[in-house]
């Protein structure tokens, strides 16, 4: 591009500030929306995934559910072709009896950082007249801290050195039961075995599920409460690359013959929602760019019509068709860059405004803490590409028409 082409383009921008403002404004609005909507949603999704990965093992090793036949009871033997069967099958959990052997088997598998046994089951926690259904998880705290960030999630009390009557509960559950440290609660397992525990710690993961319905006790206490003997219900595994969890789970299954499920499989619905969201956003971006491009094309058609005499004079002075096109394309690109920068500022203002609106609440549907809302760099770059592409495509046809004007006809127009 020659200097005089840039100079003329700049003069057209400053001389037609209204049209230039319309072009930049259309780009700015499109860029703001392209950046703002994904930034907000992905901030929530990423925060949810981060909290989920931090508060649970990356891979859970369990034994498959056992289905076995029960006695068939027939209500009416006269009509053998229409037998009514009751409780023909029933399922029961199969526990891992030699978990130390499993730990030795999976240790050599590449990608595994740490592993820890756990005993889990459903139960009821009672304090006075208040009772809640909870998920009981028996752990060895000194090993479990290598698997999940439970130590960092403790907001009061402790998780280490859990005694036989010590329990750690979520902050939301503590508020619902109106309890605090040193208070005592009764915990009943699925087989009706009940024990009294003393609250020694309160944690907050920021996730509604664990904070409302998860309790931690010592592994031995959980084995007694759940009537497991010396067995455990599973082994939690932490891996060095969370996005390789599926592959590592498959290797564990091959080595041990046990079931291994990754956090990706457990949260498949959330991950699929993110993928669908990206697809929808891509379609919305197309509509936004189409609308912006239509506005830019309309402005340039009017601009070229008003500048036909100037175009004719330039061509009579020897300006080539390519130079005329370059003038208007440069004008479009400059306006697009200005609009993009304005869109970045607009997106940041929208994110700040939305953060302020959210600050009036303290929780969302899945989380009890609000995520930090940040401008998504990936979509900022996507918006830059789209804005430049839209401006180029929207201006190339009017610029081409301007270049085809004949000098005499343009001057006399």
mmCIF file of C-alpha atoms in Angstrom:
data_model
loop_
_atom_site.group_PDB
_atom_site.id
_atom_site.type_symbol
_atom_site.label_atom_id
_atom_site.label_comp_id
_atom_site.label_asym_id
_atom_site.label_seq_id
_atom_site.Cartn_x
_atom_site.Cartn_y
_atom_site.Cartn_z
ATOM 1 C CA UNK A 1 0.000 0.000 0.000
ATOM 2 C CA UNK A 2 1.307 3.434 -0.959
ATOM 3 C CA UNK A 3 1.430 6.347 1.468
ATOM 4 C CA UNK A 4 -1.000 8.506 -0.507
ATOM 5 C CA UNK A 5 -3.581 5.698 -0.390
ATOM 6 C CA UNK A 6 -3.389 5.630 3.403
ATOM 7 C CA UNK A 7 -3.465 9.449 3.516
ATOM 8 C CA UNK A 8 -6.610 9.650 1.371
ATOM 9 C CA UNK A 9 -8.270 6.883 3.407
ATOM 10 C CA UNK A 10 -7.529 8.792 6.617
ATOM 11 C CA UNK A 11 -8.897 12.011 5.124
ATOM 12 C CA UNK A 12 -12.100 10.214 4.154
ATOM 13 C CA UNK A 13 -12.441 8.910 7.715
ATOM 14 C CA UNK A 14 -11.985 12.339 9.330
ATOM 15 C CA UNK A 15 -14.063 14.136 6.707
ATOM 16 C CA UNK A 16 -16.957 11.693 7.051
ATOM 17 C CA UNK A 17 -16.891 11.191 10.787
ATOM 18 C CA UNK A 18 -20.558 10.188 10.949
ATOM 19 C CA UNK A 19 -20.160 7.303 8.506
ATOM 20 C CA UNK A 20 -16.899 6.274 10.142
ATOM 21 C CA UNK A 21 -18.596 6.285 13.533
ATOM 22 C CA UNK A 22 -21.390 4.049 12.211
ATOM 23 C CA UNK A 23 -18.862 1.537 10.860
ATOM 24 C CA UNK A 24 -16.774 1.553 14.046
ATOM 25 C CA UNK A 25 -19.917 1.389 16.180
ATOM 26 C CA UNK A 26 -21.277 -1.634 14.312
ATOM 27 C CA UNK A 27 -17.955 -3.415 14.752
ATOM 28 C CA UNK A 28 -17.709 -2.399 18.425
ATOM 29 C CA UNK A 29 -21.173 -3.724 19.265
ATOM 30 C CA UNK A 30 -20.475 -7.007 17.500
ATOM 31 C CA UNK A 31 -17.088 -7.415 19.172
ATOM 32 C CA UNK A 32 -18.522 -6.621 22.614
ATOM 33 C CA UNK A 33 -21.179 -9.322 22.285
ATOM 34 C CA UNK A 34 -18.782 -11.869 20.767
ATOM 35 C CA UNK A 35 -16.446 -11.436 23.748
ATOM 36 C CA UNK A 36 -18.893 -10.770 26.596
ATOM 37 C CA UNK A 37 -21.286 -13.719 26.281
ATOM 38 C CA UNK A 38 -18.637 -16.492 26.023
ATOM 39 C CA UNK A 39 -16.449 -14.848 28.674
ATOM 40 C CA UNK A 40 -19.279 -14.923 31.215
ATOM 41 C CA UNK A 41 -20.407 -18.460 30.466
ATOM 42 C CA UNK A 42 -16.928 -19.949 30.184
ATOM 43 C CA UNK A 43 -15.918 -18.261 33.449
ATOM 44 C CA UNK A 44 -18.725 -20.174 35.163
ATOM 45 C CA UNK A 45 -17.997 -23.437 33.329
ATOM 46 C CA UNK A 46 -14.243 -23.270 33.950
ATOM 47 C CA UNK A 47 -14.751 -22.410 37.613
ATOM 48 C CA UNK A 48 -17.166 -25.325 37.997
ATOM 49 C CA UNK A 49 -14.719 -27.739 36.340
ATOM 50 C CA UNK A 50 -11.782 -26.455 38.414
ATOM 51 C CA UNK A 51 -13.709 -26.858 41.659
ATOM 52 C CA UNK A 52 -14.978 -30.294 40.629
ATOM 53 C CA UNK A 53 -11.496 -31.558 39.740
ATOM 54 C CA UNK A 54 -10.030 -30.128 42.949
ATOM 55 C CA UNK A 55 -12.674 -31.618 45.260
ATOM 56 C CA UNK A 56 -12.840 -35.175 43.885
ATOM 57 C CA UNK A 57 -10.388 -37.840 42.648
ATOM 58 C CA UNK A 58 -9.549 -37.697 38.963
ATOM 59 C CA UNK A 59 -10.248 -41.437 38.716
ATOM 60 C CA UNK A 60 -12.352 -43.655 41.001
ATOM 61 C CA UNK A 61 -11.623 -47.389 41.131
ATOM 62 C CA UNK A 62 -14.536 -49.575 42.240
ATOM 63 C CA UNK A 63 -15.840 -53.088 41.796
ATOM 64 C CA UNK A 64 -18.691 -53.584 39.383
ATOM 65 C CA UNK A 65 -22.221 -53.728 40.745
ATOM 66 C CA UNK A 66 -23.218 -57.353 41.291
ATOM 67 C CA UNK A 67 -26.619 -58.490 39.981
ATOM 68 C CA UNK A 68 -27.846 -61.840 41.261
ATOM 69 C CA UNK A 69 -30.990 -63.941 40.893
ATOM 70 C CA UNK A 70 -33.528 -64.171 43.684
ATOM 71 C CA UNK A 71 -36.247 -66.750 44.197
ATOM 72 C CA UNK A 72 -39.067 -66.417 41.679
ATOM 73 C CA UNK A 73 -42.456 -66.130 43.313
ATOM 74 C CA UNK A 74 -45.447 -66.891 41.151
ATOM 75 C CA UNK A 75 -48.807 -65.441 42.089
ATOM 76 C CA UNK A 76 -50.847 -67.553 39.709
ATOM 77 C CA UNK A 77 -49.535 -70.863 38.377
ATOM 78 C CA UNK A 78 -52.572 -71.545 36.227
ATOM 79 C CA UNK A 79 -51.468 -69.209 33.451
ATOM 80 C CA UNK A 80 -47.844 -70.092 32.921
ATOM 81 C CA UNK A 81 -47.619 -67.837 29.886
ATOM 82 C CA UNK A 82 -48.426 -64.820 32.078
ATOM 83 C CA UNK A 83 -46.240 -65.366 35.106
ATOM 84 C CA UNK A 84 -45.974 -62.364 37.377
ATOM 85 C CA UNK A 85 -42.473 -62.187 38.843
ATOM 86 C CA UNK A 86 -41.610 -60.118 41.866
ATOM 87 C CA UNK A 87 -38.045 -59.133 42.864
ATOM 88 C CA UNK A 88 -36.540 -61.425 40.290
ATOM 89 C CA UNK A 89 -33.205 -59.638 40.451
ATOM 90 C CA UNK A 90 -31.468 -57.434 42.946
ATOM 91 C CA UNK A 91 -28.229 -55.458 42.898
ATOM 92 C CA UNK A 92 -25.635 -55.160 45.616
ATOM 93 C CA UNK A 93 -22.359 -53.355 45.955
ATOM 94 C CA UNK A 94 -19.145 -55.345 45.693
ATOM 95 C CA UNK A 95 -16.372 -54.041 47.913
ATOM 96 C CA UNK A 96 -12.608 -54.210 47.394
ATOM 97 C CA UNK A 97 -11.091 -56.547 49.966
ATOM 98 C CA UNK A 98 -7.376 -56.351 49.130
ATOM 99 C CA UNK A 99 -6.967 -52.677 48.317
ATOM 100 C CA UNK A 100 -3.278 -52.676 49.233
ATOM 101 C CA UNK A 101 -2.656 -55.139 46.414
ATOM 102 C CA UNK A 102 -4.565 -52.882 44.015
ATOM 103 C CA UNK A 103 -2.436 -49.920 45.083
ATOM 104 C CA UNK A 104 0.693 -51.907 44.273
ATOM 105 C CA UNK A 105 -0.709 -52.876 40.857
ATOM 106 C CA UNK A 106 -1.529 -49.335 39.747
ATOM 107 C CA UNK A 107 1.591 -47.624 41.116
ATOM 108 C CA UNK A 108 3.695 -48.372 37.981
ATOM 109 C CA UNK A 109 1.064 -46.913 35.627
ATOM 110 C CA UNK A 110 2.398 -43.782 33.960
ATOM 111 C CA UNK A 111 0.551 -40.568 34.794
ATOM 112 C CA UNK A 112 -0.613 -41.514 38.294
ATOM 113 C CA UNK A 113 0.550 -39.159 41.042
ATOM 114 C CA UNK A 114 -1.142 -40.652 44.104
ATOM 115 C CA UNK A 115 -3.873 -43.090 45.157
ATOM 116 C CA UNK A 116 -5.851 -43.533 48.373
ATOM 117 C CA UNK A 117 -8.552 -45.963 49.568
ATOM 118 C CA UNK A 118 -11.957 -44.746 50.697
ATOM 119 C CA UNK A 119 -15.158 -46.162 52.136
ATOM 120 C CA UNK A 120 -18.334 -44.429 51.022
ATOM 121 C CA UNK A 121 -22.062 -44.808 51.406
ATOM 122 C CA UNK A 122 -25.267 -42.934 52.073
ATOM 123 C CA UNK A 123 -26.386 -42.009 55.556
ATOM 124 C CA UNK A 124 -28.440 -39.710 57.749
ATOM 125 C CA UNK A 125 -26.921 -37.032 59.967
ATOM 126 C CA UNK A 126 -29.014 -35.827 62.906
ATOM 127 C CA UNK A 127 -28.674 -32.858 65.232
ATOM 128 C CA UNK A 128 -31.631 -32.364 67.548
ATOM 129 C CA UNK A 129 -34.767 -32.127 65.420
ATOM 130 C CA UNK A 130 -32.773 -31.494 62.242
ATOM 131 C CA UNK A 131 -31.745 -34.359 59.971
ATOM 132 C CA UNK A 132 -30.223 -34.476 56.504
ATOM 133 C CA UNK A 133 -29.265 -37.142 54.001
ATOM 134 C CA UNK A 134 -25.503 -37.150 53.419
ATOM 135 C CA UNK A 135 -22.787 -38.961 51.532
ATOM 136 C CA UNK A 136 -20.385 -40.575 53.993
ATOM 137 C CA UNK A 137 -16.743 -40.775 52.929
ATOM 138 C CA UNK A 138 -14.226 -42.544 55.111
ATOM 139 C CA UNK A 139 -10.647 -41.510 54.388
ATOM 140 C CA UNK A 140 -7.082 -41.622 55.637
ATOM 141 C CA UNK A 141 -6.523 -37.835 55.837
ATOM 142 C CA UNK A 142 -2.743 -38.005 55.576
ATOM 143 C CA UNK A 143 -3.094 -39.764 52.188
ATOM 144 C CA UNK A 144 -6.328 -38.134 51.014
ATOM 145 C CA UNK A 145 -4.747 -34.652 50.991
ATOM 146 C CA UNK A 146 -2.580 -35.900 48.109
ATOM 147 C CA UNK A 147 -5.715 -36.722 46.099
ATOM 148 C CA UNK A 148 -8.061 -33.763 46.664
ATOM 149 C CA UNK A 149 -7.659 -30.243 48.039
ATOM 150 C CA UNK A 150 -9.591 -30.945 51.221
ATOM 151 C CA UNK A 151 -6.843 -29.413 53.375
ATOM 152 C CA UNK A 152 -7.105 -26.109 51.474
ATOM 153 C CA UNK A 153 -10.908 -26.213 51.727
ATOM 154 C CA UNK A 154 -10.936 -26.326 55.539
ATOM 155 C CA UNK A 155 -12.215 -22.965 56.788
ATOM 156 C CA UNK A 156 -12.465 -23.895 60.476
ATOM 157 C CA UNK A 157 -10.922 -26.699 62.475
ATOM 158 C CA UNK A 158 -8.840 -29.504 60.974
ATOM 159 C CA UNK A 159 -8.931 -32.589 58.760
ATOM 160 C CA UNK A 160 -5.726 -34.254 59.943
ATOM 161 C CA UNK A 161 -5.581 -36.936 62.643
ATOM 162 C CA UNK A 162 -9.257 -37.898 62.547
ATOM 163 C CA UNK A 163 -10.141 -39.889 65.637
ATOM 164 C CA UNK A 164 -12.743 -42.642 65.744
ATOM 165 C CA UNK A 165 -15.465 -40.145 66.715
ATOM 166 C CA UNK A 166 -14.295 -37.134 64.652
ATOM 167 C CA UNK A 167 -16.233 -35.793 61.676
ATOM 168 C CA UNK A 168 -15.699 -32.991 59.138
ATOM 169 C CA UNK A 169 -18.758 -31.485 57.410
ATOM 170 C CA UNK A 170 -19.519 -28.884 54.717
ATOM 171 C CA UNK A 171 -20.215 -25.269 55.561
ATOM 172 C CA UNK A 172 -23.733 -25.320 54.060
ATOM 173 C CA UNK A 173 -24.606 -28.455 56.010
ATOM 174 C CA UNK A 174 -23.277 -26.863 59.197
ATOM 175 C CA UNK A 175 -25.559 -23.871 58.661
ATOM 176 C CA UNK A 176 -28.576 -26.082 57.978
ATOM 177 C CA UNK A 177 -27.963 -28.101 61.153
ATOM 178 C CA UNK A 178 -26.980 -24.973 63.102
ATOM 179 C CA UNK A 179 -23.784 -26.582 64.383
ATOM 180 C CA UNK A 180 -20.157 -25.555 64.786
ATOM 181 C CA UNK A 181 -16.867 -27.012 65.958
ATOM 182 C CA UNK A 182 -17.034 -29.356 68.959
ATOM 183 C CA UNK A 183 -20.776 -29.907 68.524
ATOM 184 C CA UNK A 184 -21.926 -33.522 68.382
ATOM 185 C CA UNK A 185 -24.064 -35.133 65.705
ATOM 186 C CA UNK A 186 -25.439 -38.621 65.144
ATOM 187 C CA UNK A 187 -24.564 -40.380 61.898
ATOM 188 C CA UNK A 188 -26.508 -43.443 60.760
ATOM 189 C CA UNK A 189 -25.282 -45.726 57.974
ATOM 190 C CA UNK A 190 -27.381 -47.551 55.361
ATOM 191 C CA UNK A 191 -27.536 -50.706 57.513
ATOM 192 C CA UNK A 192 -28.941 -48.824 60.500
ATOM 193 C CA UNK A 193 -25.676 -48.644 62.448
ATOM 194 C CA UNK A 194 -25.513 -45.296 64.276
ATOM 195 C CA UNK A 195 -22.586 -43.501 65.908
ATOM 196 C CA UNK A 196 -22.154 -40.143 67.625
ATOM 197 C CA UNK A 197 -19.425 -37.913 66.182
ATOM 198 C CA UNK A 198 -17.770 -34.667 67.236
ATOM 199 C CA UNK A 199 -17.341 -31.946 64.599
ATOM 200 C CA UNK A 200 -13.632 -31.135 64.314
ATOM 201 C CA UNK A 201 -13.615 -29.387 60.936
ATOM 202 C CA UNK A 202 -15.798 -27.460 58.493
ATOM 203 C CA UNK A 203 -14.920 -27.179 54.810
ATOM 204 C CA UNK A 204 -16.063 -25.138 51.824
ATOM 205 C CA UNK A 205 -15.386 -26.323 48.268
ATOM 206 C CA UNK A 206 -17.621 -23.723 46.664
ATOM 207 C CA UNK A 207 -19.726 -26.535 45.174
ATOM 208 C CA UNK A 208 -23.262 -26.921 46.422
ATOM 209 C CA UNK A 209 -23.262 -30.737 46.377
ATOM 210 C CA UNK A 210 -20.268 -31.418 48.669
ATOM 211 C CA UNK A 211 -20.877 -28.393 50.887
ATOM 212 C CA UNK A 212 -24.459 -29.474 51.565
ATOM 213 C CA UNK A 213 -24.216 -33.246 51.536
ATOM 214 C CA UNK A 214 -20.666 -34.539 52.121
ATOM 215 C CA UNK A 215 -19.138 -35.617 55.438
ATOM 216 C CA UNK A 216 -15.681 -37.028 56.124
ATOM 217 C CA UNK A 217 -14.786 -39.476 58.866
ATOM 218 C CA UNK A 218 -11.824 -41.764 59.450
ATOM 219 C CA UNK A 219 -11.548 -44.856 57.241
ATOM 220 C CA UNK A 220 -11.857 -47.271 60.174
ATOM 221 C CA UNK A 221 -14.930 -45.450 61.484
ATOM 222 C CA UNK A 222 -16.561 -45.595 58.049
ATOM 223 C CA UNK A 223 -15.829 -49.313 57.703
ATOM 224 C CA UNK A 224 -17.624 -49.938 60.996
ATOM 225 C CA UNK A 225 -20.525 -47.597 60.210
ATOM 226 C CA UNK A 226 -21.027 -49.110 56.747
ATOM 227 C CA UNK A 227 -20.447 -52.674 57.985
ATOM 228 C CA UNK A 228 -17.568 -53.299 55.576
ATOM 229 C CA UNK A 229 -15.207 -55.171 57.830
ATOM 230 C CA UNK A 230 -11.728 -54.487 56.437
ATOM 231 C CA UNK A 231 -12.961 -53.812 52.898
ATOM 232 C CA UNK A 232 -13.164 -50.461 51.105
ATOM 233 C CA UNK A 233 -15.638 -49.319 48.476
ATOM 234 C CA UNK A 234 -13.072 -47.760 46.194
ATOM 235 C CA UNK A 235 -9.712 -46.158 45.552
ATOM 236 C CA UNK A 236 -9.299 -42.540 44.492
ATOM 237 C CA UNK A 237 -6.535 -41.648 42.043
ATOM 238 C CA UNK A 238 -4.912 -38.333 41.152
ATOM 239 C CA UNK A 239 -3.258 -37.957 37.723
ATOM 240 C CA UNK A 240 -0.787 -35.404 36.419
ATOM 241 C CA UNK A 241 -2.866 -34.513 33.337
ATOM 242 C CA UNK A 242 -6.579 -34.267 34.078
ATOM 243 C CA UNK A 243 -7.456 -34.468 30.382
ATOM 244 C CA UNK A 244 -5.740 -37.871 30.161
ATOM 245 C CA UNK A 245 -7.942 -39.268 32.940
ATOM 246 C CA UNK A 246 -10.036 -41.366 30.535
ATOM 247 C CA UNK A 247 -6.969 -43.094 29.085
ATOM 248 C CA UNK A 248 -5.458 -43.713 32.513
ATOM 249 C CA UNK A 249 -8.779 -45.128 33.747
ATOM 250 C CA UNK A 250 -8.737 -47.571 30.822
ATOM 251 C CA UNK A 251 -5.195 -48.678 31.721
ATOM 252 C CA UNK A 252 -6.237 -49.211 35.339
ATOM 253 C CA UNK A 253 -9.134 -51.413 34.221
ATOM 254 C CA UNK A 254 -6.792 -53.493 32.056
ATOM 255 C CA UNK A 255 -4.307 -53.976 34.899
ATOM 256 C CA UNK A 256 -6.685 -54.569 37.815
ATOM 257 C CA UNK A 257 -9.868 -55.898 36.215
ATOM 258 C CA UNK A 258 -11.830 -53.389 38.313
ATOM 259 C CA UNK A 259 -14.085 -50.569 37.157
ATOM 260 C CA UNK A 260 -12.344 -47.204 36.809
ATOM 261 C CA UNK A 261 -14.304 -44.045 36.017
ATOM 262 C CA UNK A 262 -12.694 -40.686 35.314
ATOM 263 C CA UNK A 263 -13.928 -37.257 36.346
ATOM 264 C CA UNK A 264 -14.621 -36.650 32.644
ATOM 265 C CA UNK A 265 -17.057 -39.561 32.557
ATOM 266 C CA UNK A 266 -18.656 -38.524 35.839
ATOM 267 C CA UNK A 267 -19.153 -34.967 34.532
ATOM 268 C CA UNK A 268 -19.920 -35.852 30.931
ATOM 269 C CA UNK A 269 -23.113 -33.804 30.932
ATOM 270 C CA UNK A 270 -21.345 -30.584 31.923
ATOM 271 C CA UNK A 271 -18.590 -31.098 29.346
ATOM 272 C CA UNK A 272 -21.135 -31.802 26.606
ATOM 273 C CA UNK A 273 -22.993 -28.634 27.586
ATOM 274 C CA UNK A 274 -19.782 -26.647 27.076
ATOM 275 C CA UNK A 275 -19.353 -28.204 23.613
ATOM 276 C CA UNK A 276 -22.958 -27.397 22.678
ATOM 277 C CA UNK A 277 -22.536 -23.880 24.024
ATOM 278 C CA UNK A 278 -19.494 -23.306 21.808
ATOM 279 C CA UNK A 279 -21.484 -24.482 18.779
ATOM 280 C CA UNK A 280 -24.357 -22.136 19.587
ATOM 281 C CA UNK A 281 -21.960 -19.243 20.165
ATOM 282 C CA UNK A 282 -20.367 -19.904 16.776
ATOM 283 C CA UNK A 283 -23.772 -19.584 15.097
ATOM 284 C CA UNK A 284 -24.593 -16.415 17.058
ATOM 285 C CA UNK A 285 -21.225 -14.940 16.071
ATOM 286 C CA UNK A 286 -22.065 -15.567 12.418
ATOM 287 C CA UNK A 287 -25.366 -13.695 12.779
ATOM 288 C CA UNK A 288 -23.654 -10.792 14.549
ATOM 289 C CA UNK A 289 -20.968 -10.521 11.891
ATOM 290 C CA UNK A 290 -23.566 -10.734 9.127
ATOM 291 C CA UNK A 291 -25.524 -7.864 10.682
ATOM 292 C CA UNK A 292 -22.373 -5.767 11.142
ATOM 293 C CA UNK A 293 -21.213 -6.498 7.589
ATOM 294 C CA UNK A 294 -24.595 -5.443 6.197
ATOM 295 C CA UNK A 295 -24.330 -2.118 8.011
ATOM 296 C CA UNK A 296 -20.780 -1.568 6.762
ATOM 297 C CA UNK A 297 -21.756 -2.377 3.163
ATOM 298 C CA UNK A 298 -24.661 0.082 3.263
ATOM 299 C CA UNK A 299 -22.458 2.860 4.637
ATOM 300 C CA UNK A 300 -19.765 2.287 2.018
ATOM 301 C CA UNK A 301 -22.248 2.295 -0.860
ATOM 302 C CA UNK A 302 -23.511 5.693 0.297
ATOM 303 C CA UNK A 303 -19.963 6.917 0.880
ATOM 304 C CA UNK A 304 -18.777 5.911 -2.591
ATOM 305 C CA UNK A 305 -21.822 7.533 -4.174
ATOM 306 C CA UNK A 306 -20.979 10.808 -2.437
ATOM 307 C CA UNK A 307 -17.292 10.549 -3.391
ATOM 308 C CA UNK A 308 -17.753 9.684 -7.074
ATOM 309 C CA UNK A 309 -16.342 13.025 -8.272
ATOM 310 C CA UNK A 310 -13.240 12.654 -6.080
ATOM 311 C CA UNK A 311 -12.789 9.133 -7.420
ATOM 312 C CA UNK A 312 -13.062 10.436 -10.991
ATOM 313 C CA UNK A 313 -10.457 13.133 -10.316
ATOM 314 C CA UNK A 314 -8.063 10.580 -8.775
ATOM 315 C CA UNK A 315 -8.436 8.285 -11.784
ATOM 316 C CA UNK A 316 -7.936 11.180 -14.215
ATOM 317 C CA UNK A 317 -4.682 11.951 -12.379
ATOM 318 C CA UNK A 318 -3.486 8.397 -13.038
ATOM 319 C CA UNK A 319 -4.705 6.450 -10.008
ATOM 320 C CA UNK A 320 -5.036 2.754 -10.809
ATOM 321 C CA UNK A 321 -8.116 0.670 -10.066
ATOM 322 C CA UNK A 322 -6.168 -1.231 -7.410
ATOM 323 C CA UNK A 323 -5.231 2.036 -5.699
ATOM 324 C CA UNK A 324 -8.874 3.139 -5.561
ATOM 325 C CA UNK A 325 -9.833 -0.215 -4.039
ATOM 326 C CA UNK A 326 -6.959 0.055 -1.581
ATOM 327 C CA UNK A 327 -8.177 3.468 -0.375
ATOM 328 C CA UNK A 328 -11.608 2.184 0.614
ATOM 329 C CA UNK A 329 -10.350 -1.139 1.973
ATOM 330 C CA UNK A 330 -7.840 0.757 4.125
ATOM 331 C CA UNK A 331 -10.635 3.002 5.374
ATOM 332 C CA UNK A 332 -12.647 -0.090 6.314
ATOM 333 C CA UNK A 333 -9.705 -1.704 8.103
ATOM 334 C CA UNK A 334 -8.901 1.449 10.101
ATOM 335 C CA UNK A 335 -12.543 1.813 11.133
ATOM 336 C CA UNK A 336 -12.599 -1.881 12.035
ATOM 337 C CA UNK A 337 -9.526 -1.579 14.266
ATOM 338 C CA UNK A 338 -11.059 1.432 16.034
ATOM 339 C CA UNK A 339 -14.310 -0.492 16.432
ATOM 340 C CA UNK A 340 -12.466 -3.557 17.744
ATOM 341 C CA UNK A 341 -10.682 -1.499 20.410
ATOM 342 C CA UNK A 342 -14.007 0.059 21.344
ATOM 343 C CA UNK A 343 -15.517 -3.425 21.518
ATOM 344 C CA UNK A 344 -12.789 -4.586 23.914
ATOM 345 C CA UNK A 345 -13.529 -1.628 26.185
ATOM 346 C CA UNK A 346 -17.256 -2.313 25.899
ATOM 347 C CA UNK A 347 -16.804 -6.002 26.753
ATOM 348 C CA UNK A 348 -14.747 -5.127 29.830
ATOM 349 C CA UNK A 349 -17.381 -2.641 30.966
ATOM 350 C CA UNK A 350 -20.135 -5.224 30.466
ATOM 351 C CA UNK A 351 -18.171 -7.837 32.425
ATOM 352 C CA UNK A 352 -17.567 -5.343 35.255
ATOM 353 C CA UNK A 353 -21.252 -4.415 35.283
ATOM 354 C CA UNK A 354 -22.331 -8.055 35.320
ATOM 355 C CA UNK A 355 -19.855 -8.817 38.117
ATOM 356 C CA UNK A 356 -21.387 -5.998 40.136
ATOM 357 C CA UNK A 357 -24.899 -7.366 39.535
ATOM 358 C CA UNK A 358 -23.768 -10.830 40.645
ATOM 359 C CA UNK A 359 -22.127 -9.403 43.757
ATOM 360 C CA UNK A 360 -25.611 -8.783 45.138
ATOM 361 C CA UNK A 361 -26.059 -12.555 45.400
ATOM 362 C CA UNK A 362 -23.790 -15.112 47.050
ATOM 363 C CA UNK A 363 -24.447 -18.309 45.151
ATOM 364 C CA UNK A 364 -25.518 -19.931 41.918
ATOM 365 C CA UNK A 365 -27.386 -23.110 41.077
ATOM 366 C CA UNK A 366 -24.332 -25.394 41.301
ATOM 367 C CA UNK A 367 -21.860 -23.331 43.315
ATOM 368 C CA UNK A 368 -21.986 -21.520 46.629
ATOM 369 C CA UNK A 369 -19.223 -19.069 45.675
ATOM 370 C CA UNK A 370 -19.170 -16.768 42.668
ATOM 371 C CA UNK A 371 -16.385 -17.242 40.115
ATOM 372 C CA UNK A 372 -14.047 -14.481 39.012
ATOM 373 C CA UNK A 373 -15.375 -13.178 35.699
ATOM 374 C CA UNK A 374 -12.586 -12.441 33.235
ATOM 375 C CA UNK A 375 -12.330 -11.462 29.584
ATOM 376 C CA UNK A 376 -11.694 -14.597 27.535
ATOM 377 C CA UNK A 377 -8.516 -14.065 25.481
ATOM 378 C CA UNK A 378 -9.411 -16.774 22.975
ATOM 379 C CA UNK A 379 -12.689 -15.099 22.062
ATOM 380 C CA UNK A 380 -10.994 -11.684 21.985
ATOM 381 C CA UNK A 381 -8.727 -13.033 19.229
ATOM 382 C CA UNK A 382 -11.707 -14.646 17.497
ATOM 383 C CA UNK A 383 -13.503 -11.295 17.621
ATOM 384 C CA UNK A 384 -10.451 -9.593 16.076
ATOM 385 C CA UNK A 385 -10.448 -12.080 13.205
ATOM 386 C CA UNK A 386 -14.201 -11.803 12.659
ATOM 387 C CA UNK A 387 -14.212 -7.996 12.775
ATOM 388 C CA UNK A 388 -11.392 -7.680 10.239
ATOM 389 C CA UNK A 389 -12.925 -10.334 7.992
ATOM 390 C CA UNK A 390 -16.378 -8.745 8.146
ATOM 391 C CA UNK A 391 -15.017 -5.291 7.347
ATOM 392 C CA UNK A 392 -12.962 -6.623 4.438
ATOM 393 C CA UNK A 393 -15.790 -8.660 2.914
ATOM 394 C CA UNK A 394 -18.337 -5.900 3.480
ATOM 395 C CA UNK A 395 -16.198 -3.242 1.795
ATOM 396 C CA UNK A 396 -14.621 -5.196 -1.056
ATOM 397 C CA UNK A 397 -17.690 -5.076 -3.341
ATOM 398 C CA UNK A 398 -18.308 -1.304 -2.886
ATOM 399 C CA UNK A 399 -14.547 -0.720 -3.288
ATOM 400 C CA UNK A 400 -14.546 -2.772 -6.486
ATOM 401 C CA UNK A 401 -17.493 -0.779 -7.824
ATOM 402 C CA UNK A 402 -15.646 2.447 -7.012
ATOM 403 C CA UNK A 403 -12.566 1.217 -8.869
ATOM 404 C CA UNK A 404 -14.658 0.478 -11.973
ATOM 405 C CA UNK A 405 -16.000 4.035 -12.242
ATOM 406 C CA UNK A 406 -14.900 5.775 -15.434
ATOM 407 C CA UNK A 407 -13.233 9.160 -14.809
ATOM 408 C CA UNK A 408 -15.468 11.274 -17.097
ATOM 409 C CA UNK A 409 -18.719 9.669 -15.922
ATOM 410 C CA UNK A 410 -17.656 9.923 -12.271
ATOM 411 C CA UNK A 411 -16.773 13.632 -12.575
ATOM 412 C CA UNK A 412 -20.014 14.452 -14.382
ATOM 413 C CA UNK A 413 -22.137 12.356 -11.987
#
